[in-house]
Structures are given as structure tokens and as C-alpha cells.
PDB file of C-alpha atoms in Angstrom:
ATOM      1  CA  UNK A  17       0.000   0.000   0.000  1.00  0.00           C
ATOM      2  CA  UNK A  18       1.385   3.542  -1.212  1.00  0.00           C
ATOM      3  CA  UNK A  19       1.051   6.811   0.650  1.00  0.00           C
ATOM      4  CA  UNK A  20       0.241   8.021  -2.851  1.00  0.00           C
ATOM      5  CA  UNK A  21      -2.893   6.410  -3.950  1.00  0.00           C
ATOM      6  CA  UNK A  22      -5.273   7.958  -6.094  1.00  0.00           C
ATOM      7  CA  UNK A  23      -7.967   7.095  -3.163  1.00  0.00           C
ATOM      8  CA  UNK A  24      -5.324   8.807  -0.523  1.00  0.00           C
ATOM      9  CA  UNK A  25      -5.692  12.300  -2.139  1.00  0.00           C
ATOM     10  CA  UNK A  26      -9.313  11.988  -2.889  1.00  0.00           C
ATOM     11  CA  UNK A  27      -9.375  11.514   0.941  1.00  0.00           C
ATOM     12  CA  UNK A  28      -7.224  14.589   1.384  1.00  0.00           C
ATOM     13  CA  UNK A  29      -9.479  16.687  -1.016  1.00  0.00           C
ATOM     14  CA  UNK A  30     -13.006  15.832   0.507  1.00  0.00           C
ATOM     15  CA  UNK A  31     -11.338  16.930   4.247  1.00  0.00           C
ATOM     16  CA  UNK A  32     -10.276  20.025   2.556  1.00  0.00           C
ATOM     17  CA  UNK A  33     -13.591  20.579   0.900  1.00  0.00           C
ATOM     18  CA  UNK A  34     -15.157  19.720   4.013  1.00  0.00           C
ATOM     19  CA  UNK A  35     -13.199  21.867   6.017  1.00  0.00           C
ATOM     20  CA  UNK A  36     -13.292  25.064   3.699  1.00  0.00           C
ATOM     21  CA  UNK A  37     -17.568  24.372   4.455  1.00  0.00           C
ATOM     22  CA  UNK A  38     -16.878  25.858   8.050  1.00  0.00           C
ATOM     23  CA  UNK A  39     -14.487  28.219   7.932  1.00  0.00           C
ATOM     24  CA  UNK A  40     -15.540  30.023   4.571  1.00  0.00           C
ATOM     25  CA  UNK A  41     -18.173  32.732   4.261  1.00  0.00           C
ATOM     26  CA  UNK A  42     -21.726  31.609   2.994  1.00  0.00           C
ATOM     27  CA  UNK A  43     -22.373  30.675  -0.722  1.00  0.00           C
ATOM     28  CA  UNK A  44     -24.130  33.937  -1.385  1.00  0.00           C
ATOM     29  CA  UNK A  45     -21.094  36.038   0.099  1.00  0.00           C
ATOM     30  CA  UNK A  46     -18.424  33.791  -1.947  1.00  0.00           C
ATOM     31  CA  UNK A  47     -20.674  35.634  -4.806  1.00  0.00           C
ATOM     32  CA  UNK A  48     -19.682  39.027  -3.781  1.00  0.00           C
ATOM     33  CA  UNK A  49     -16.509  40.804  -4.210  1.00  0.00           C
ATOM     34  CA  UNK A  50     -13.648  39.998  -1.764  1.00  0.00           C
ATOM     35  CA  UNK A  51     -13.467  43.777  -1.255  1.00  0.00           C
ATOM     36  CA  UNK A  52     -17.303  44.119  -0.406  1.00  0.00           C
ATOM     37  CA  UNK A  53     -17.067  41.286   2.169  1.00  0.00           C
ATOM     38  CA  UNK A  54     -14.406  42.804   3.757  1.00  0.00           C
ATOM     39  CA  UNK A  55     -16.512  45.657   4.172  1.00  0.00           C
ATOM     40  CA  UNK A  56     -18.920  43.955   5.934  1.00  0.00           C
ATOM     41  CA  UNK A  57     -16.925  42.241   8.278  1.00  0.00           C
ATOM     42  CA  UNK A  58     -15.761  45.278   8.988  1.00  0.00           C
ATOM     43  CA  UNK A  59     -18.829  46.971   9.705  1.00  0.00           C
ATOM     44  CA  UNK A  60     -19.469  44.211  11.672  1.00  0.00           C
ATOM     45  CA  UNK A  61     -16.124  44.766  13.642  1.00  0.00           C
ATOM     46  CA  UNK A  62     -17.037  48.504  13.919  1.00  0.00           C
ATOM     47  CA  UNK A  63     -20.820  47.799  15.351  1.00  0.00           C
ATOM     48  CA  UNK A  64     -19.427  45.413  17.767  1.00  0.00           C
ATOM     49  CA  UNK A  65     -16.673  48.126  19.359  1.00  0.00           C
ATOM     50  CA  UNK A  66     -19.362  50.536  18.791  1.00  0.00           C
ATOM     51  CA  UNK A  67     -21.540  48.773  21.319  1.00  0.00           C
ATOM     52  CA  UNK A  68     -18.975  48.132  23.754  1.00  0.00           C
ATOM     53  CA  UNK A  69     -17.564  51.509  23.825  1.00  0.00           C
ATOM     54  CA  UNK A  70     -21.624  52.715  24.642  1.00  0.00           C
ATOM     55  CA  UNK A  71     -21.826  49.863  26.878  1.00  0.00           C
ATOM     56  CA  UNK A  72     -18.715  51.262  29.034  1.00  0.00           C
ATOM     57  CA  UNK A  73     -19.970  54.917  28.532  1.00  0.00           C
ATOM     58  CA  UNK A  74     -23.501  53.571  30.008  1.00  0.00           C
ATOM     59  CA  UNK A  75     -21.317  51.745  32.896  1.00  0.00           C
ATOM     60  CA  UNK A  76     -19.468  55.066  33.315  1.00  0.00           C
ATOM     61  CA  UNK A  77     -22.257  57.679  33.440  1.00  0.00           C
ATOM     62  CA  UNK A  78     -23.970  55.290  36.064  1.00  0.00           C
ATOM     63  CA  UNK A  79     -20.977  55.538  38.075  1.00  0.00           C
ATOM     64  CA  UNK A  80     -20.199  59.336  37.985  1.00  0.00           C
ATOM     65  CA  UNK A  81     -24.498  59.849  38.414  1.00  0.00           C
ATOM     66  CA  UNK A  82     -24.233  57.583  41.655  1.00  0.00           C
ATOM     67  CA  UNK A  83     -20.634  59.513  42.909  1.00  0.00           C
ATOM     68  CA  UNK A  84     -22.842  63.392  42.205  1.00  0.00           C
ATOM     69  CA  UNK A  85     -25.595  61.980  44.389  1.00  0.00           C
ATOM     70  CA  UNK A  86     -22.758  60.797  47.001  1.00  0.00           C
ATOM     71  CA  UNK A  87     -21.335  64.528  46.996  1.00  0.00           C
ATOM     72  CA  UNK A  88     -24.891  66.283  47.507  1.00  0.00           C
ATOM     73  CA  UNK A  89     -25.929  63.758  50.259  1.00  0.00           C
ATOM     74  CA  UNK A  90     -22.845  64.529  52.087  1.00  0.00           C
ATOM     75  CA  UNK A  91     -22.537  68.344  51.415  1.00  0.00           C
ATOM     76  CA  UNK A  92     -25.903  68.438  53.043  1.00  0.00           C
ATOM     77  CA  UNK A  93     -24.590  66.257  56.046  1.00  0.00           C
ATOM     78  CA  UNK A  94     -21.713  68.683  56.059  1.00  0.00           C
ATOM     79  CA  UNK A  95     -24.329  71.524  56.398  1.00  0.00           C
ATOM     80  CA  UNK A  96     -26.115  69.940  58.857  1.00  0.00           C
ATOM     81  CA  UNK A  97     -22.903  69.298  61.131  1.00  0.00           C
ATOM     82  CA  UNK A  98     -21.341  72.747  60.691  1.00  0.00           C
ATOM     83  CA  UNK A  99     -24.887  74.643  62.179  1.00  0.00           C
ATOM     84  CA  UNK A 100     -24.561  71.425  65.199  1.00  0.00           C
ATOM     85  CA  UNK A 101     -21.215  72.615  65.422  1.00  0.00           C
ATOM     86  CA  UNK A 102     -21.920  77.012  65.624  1.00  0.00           C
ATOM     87  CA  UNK A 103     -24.597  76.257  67.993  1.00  0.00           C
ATOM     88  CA  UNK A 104     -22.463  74.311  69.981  1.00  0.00           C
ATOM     89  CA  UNK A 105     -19.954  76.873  70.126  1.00  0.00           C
ATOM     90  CA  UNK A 106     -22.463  79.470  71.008  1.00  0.00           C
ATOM     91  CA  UNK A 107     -23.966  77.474  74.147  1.00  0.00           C
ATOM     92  CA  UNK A 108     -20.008  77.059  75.066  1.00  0.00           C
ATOM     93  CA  UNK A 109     -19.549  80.689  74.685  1.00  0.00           C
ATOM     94  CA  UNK A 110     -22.429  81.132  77.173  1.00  0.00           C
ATOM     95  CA  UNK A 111     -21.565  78.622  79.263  1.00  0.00           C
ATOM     96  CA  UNK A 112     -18.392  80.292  79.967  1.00  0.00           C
ATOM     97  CA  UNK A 113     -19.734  83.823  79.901  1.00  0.00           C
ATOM     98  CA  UNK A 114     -21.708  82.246  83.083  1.00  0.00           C
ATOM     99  CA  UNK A 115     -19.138  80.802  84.729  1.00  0.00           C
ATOM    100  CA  UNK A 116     -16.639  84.107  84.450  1.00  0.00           C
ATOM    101  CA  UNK A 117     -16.211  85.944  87.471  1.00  0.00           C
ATOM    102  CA  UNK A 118     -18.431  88.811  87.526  1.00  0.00           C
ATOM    103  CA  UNK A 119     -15.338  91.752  88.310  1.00  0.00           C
ATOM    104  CA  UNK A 120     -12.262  90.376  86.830  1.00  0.00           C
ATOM    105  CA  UNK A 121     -14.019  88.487  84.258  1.00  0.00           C
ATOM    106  CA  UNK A 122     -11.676  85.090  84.506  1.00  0.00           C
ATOM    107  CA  UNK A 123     -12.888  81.048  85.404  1.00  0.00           C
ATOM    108  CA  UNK A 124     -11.702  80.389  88.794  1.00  0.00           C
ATOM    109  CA  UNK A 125     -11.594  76.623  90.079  1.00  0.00           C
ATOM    110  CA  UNK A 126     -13.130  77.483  93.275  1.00  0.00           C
ATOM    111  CA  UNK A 127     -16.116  80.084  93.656  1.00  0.00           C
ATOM    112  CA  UNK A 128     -17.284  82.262  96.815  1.00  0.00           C
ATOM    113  CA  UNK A 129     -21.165  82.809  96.913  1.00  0.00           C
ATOM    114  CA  UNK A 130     -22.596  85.563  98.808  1.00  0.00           C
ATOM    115  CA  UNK A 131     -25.858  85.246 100.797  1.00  0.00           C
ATOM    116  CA  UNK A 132     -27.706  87.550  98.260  1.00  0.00           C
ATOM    117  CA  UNK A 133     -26.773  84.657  95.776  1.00  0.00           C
ATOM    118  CA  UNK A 134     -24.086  86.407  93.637  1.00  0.00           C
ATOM    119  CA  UNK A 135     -20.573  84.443  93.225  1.00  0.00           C
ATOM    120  CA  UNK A 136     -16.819  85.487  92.515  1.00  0.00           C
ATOM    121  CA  UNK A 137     -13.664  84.485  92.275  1.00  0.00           C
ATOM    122  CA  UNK A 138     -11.433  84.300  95.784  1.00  0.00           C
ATOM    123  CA  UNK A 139      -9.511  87.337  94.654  1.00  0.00           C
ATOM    124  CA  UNK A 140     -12.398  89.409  93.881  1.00  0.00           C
ATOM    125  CA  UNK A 141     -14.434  88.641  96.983  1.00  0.00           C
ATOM    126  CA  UNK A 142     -15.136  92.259  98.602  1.00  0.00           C
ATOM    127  CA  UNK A 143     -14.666  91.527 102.380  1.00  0.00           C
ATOM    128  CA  UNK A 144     -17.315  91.028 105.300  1.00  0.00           C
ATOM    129  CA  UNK A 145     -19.456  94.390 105.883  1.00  0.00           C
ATOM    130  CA  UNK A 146     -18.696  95.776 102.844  1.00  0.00           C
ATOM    131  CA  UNK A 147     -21.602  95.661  99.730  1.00  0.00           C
ATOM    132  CA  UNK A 148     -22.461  93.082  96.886  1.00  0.00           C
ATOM    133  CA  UNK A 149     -20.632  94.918  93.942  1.00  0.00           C
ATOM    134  CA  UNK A 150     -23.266  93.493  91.578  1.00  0.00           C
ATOM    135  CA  UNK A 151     -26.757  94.355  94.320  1.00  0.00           C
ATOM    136  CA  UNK A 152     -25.173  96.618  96.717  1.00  0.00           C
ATOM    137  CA  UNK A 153     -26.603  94.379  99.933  1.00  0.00           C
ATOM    138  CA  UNK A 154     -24.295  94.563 102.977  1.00  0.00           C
ATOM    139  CA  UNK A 155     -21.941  91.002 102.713  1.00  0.00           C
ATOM    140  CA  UNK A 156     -23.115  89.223 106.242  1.00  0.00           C
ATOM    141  CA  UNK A 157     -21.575  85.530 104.830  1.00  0.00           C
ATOM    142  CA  UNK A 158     -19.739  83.745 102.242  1.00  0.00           C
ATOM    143  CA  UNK A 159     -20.270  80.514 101.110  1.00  0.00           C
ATOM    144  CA  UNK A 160     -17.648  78.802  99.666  1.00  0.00           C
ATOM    145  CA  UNK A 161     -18.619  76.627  96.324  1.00  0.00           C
ATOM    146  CA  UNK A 162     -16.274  74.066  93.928  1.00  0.00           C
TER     147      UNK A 162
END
């Protein structure tokens, strides 16, 4: 038996045919021009990135739509928080303005109340018999507060 038989290359020539039935274009496009085919493919090609560059602009716009709403929701918290944080500071401004002495105006860490109910610092107490510099009652007693 020969490796060149008649029968051998018939063999060869129907897998060829066969094959070329897969990997060819379509009777009716073997018809057209090769140039024309091209063509299509590439339109094909074209349609295809097409579509996937829309598909990542879609993605994309999603993305940046969904990142804008993340930057209004938290300006608005940051709104929010600031006014918290200037009324905060105004009811620590008060609460300080209250706890000043009265005469020399500074926080002391230990407070002497008069009997007519108005405090001040040690240094600033005006001595026994003399008057409340805020009522002007005579001082009769001191209390001394923490």
C-alpha cells in the first residue's frame, strides 16, 4: 500500500472541501466581491466596538451619576454638622460667659457665693461688711462653692 494512492488524495481533497464548508463565508457572500465582504466584516467589527464603547460609557455615566448623588448627600450632612457645630460653640460661649467671674471676668476653680446669691472668684471677693458689687446688699456671709 502507497502513501500516494489515487484514493489517498481523494481523501485529502473531501477533508479540505469539508473543512473550507466551516471556515468560509456563505455561498451567497463567496458571490460578492472579496473587497465588499471585507466591508462587511468590517462593519461588523465597527458595530461590535461601537456597542462596547456605549456599553462602558452607560457603565461610566452610572458611576459618575451615583458619585454626584454621594457629593450632595454629604454636602448636606456637612451643612447639617457645621450649624450642630456654631450652635455648639455658642452654648459654650455662654456657658463660659456664666461661669466668668463677675469683676475680673476670669474662670476660677473654686467660687465664693454671697448670701444675696451672687458668686466670685477668691480674689475678687469684697470683704465682710462691705456691699455686693453686683446688688449693693451689705456682705453678712460667704459661702464657699467648687
Amino acid at each position: 500500500m502507497s502513501t500516494d494512492s489515487p484514493r489517498d488524495g481523494l481523501h485529502d481533497t473531501i477533508i479540505i472541501m469539508y473543512e473550507t464548508l466551516f471556515n468560509d463565508p456563505a455561498p451567497s457572500e463567496l458571490l460578492k466581491p472579496l473587497k465588499k465582504r471585507k466591508i462587511l466584516n468590517l462593519d461588523m467589527v465597527l458595530e461590535t466596538v461601537n456597542q462596547g464603547i456605549l456599553d462602558i460609557f452607560k457603565v461610566e455615566h452610572a458611576k459618575r451619576k451615583a458619585l454626584k448623588e454621594e457629593v450632595q448627600h454629604l454636602r448636606a450632612e456637612m451643612i447639617r454638622k457645621n450649624k450642630l457645630i456654631n450652635e455648639l460653640k455658642t452654648k459654650v460661649r455662654k456657658l463660659k460667659h456664666q461661669c466668668q467671674c463677675q469683676i475680673c471676668y476670669t474662670i476660677p476653680s473654686g467660687w465664693r457665693t454671697l448670701l444675696c446669691g451672687h458668686w466670685y472668684c477668691p480674689e475678687c471677693l469684697p470683704p465682710i461688711g462691705a456691699t455686693c458689687g453686683t446688688c449693693r446688699q451689705v456682705i453678712t456671709g460667704v459661702i464657699k462653692s467648687y
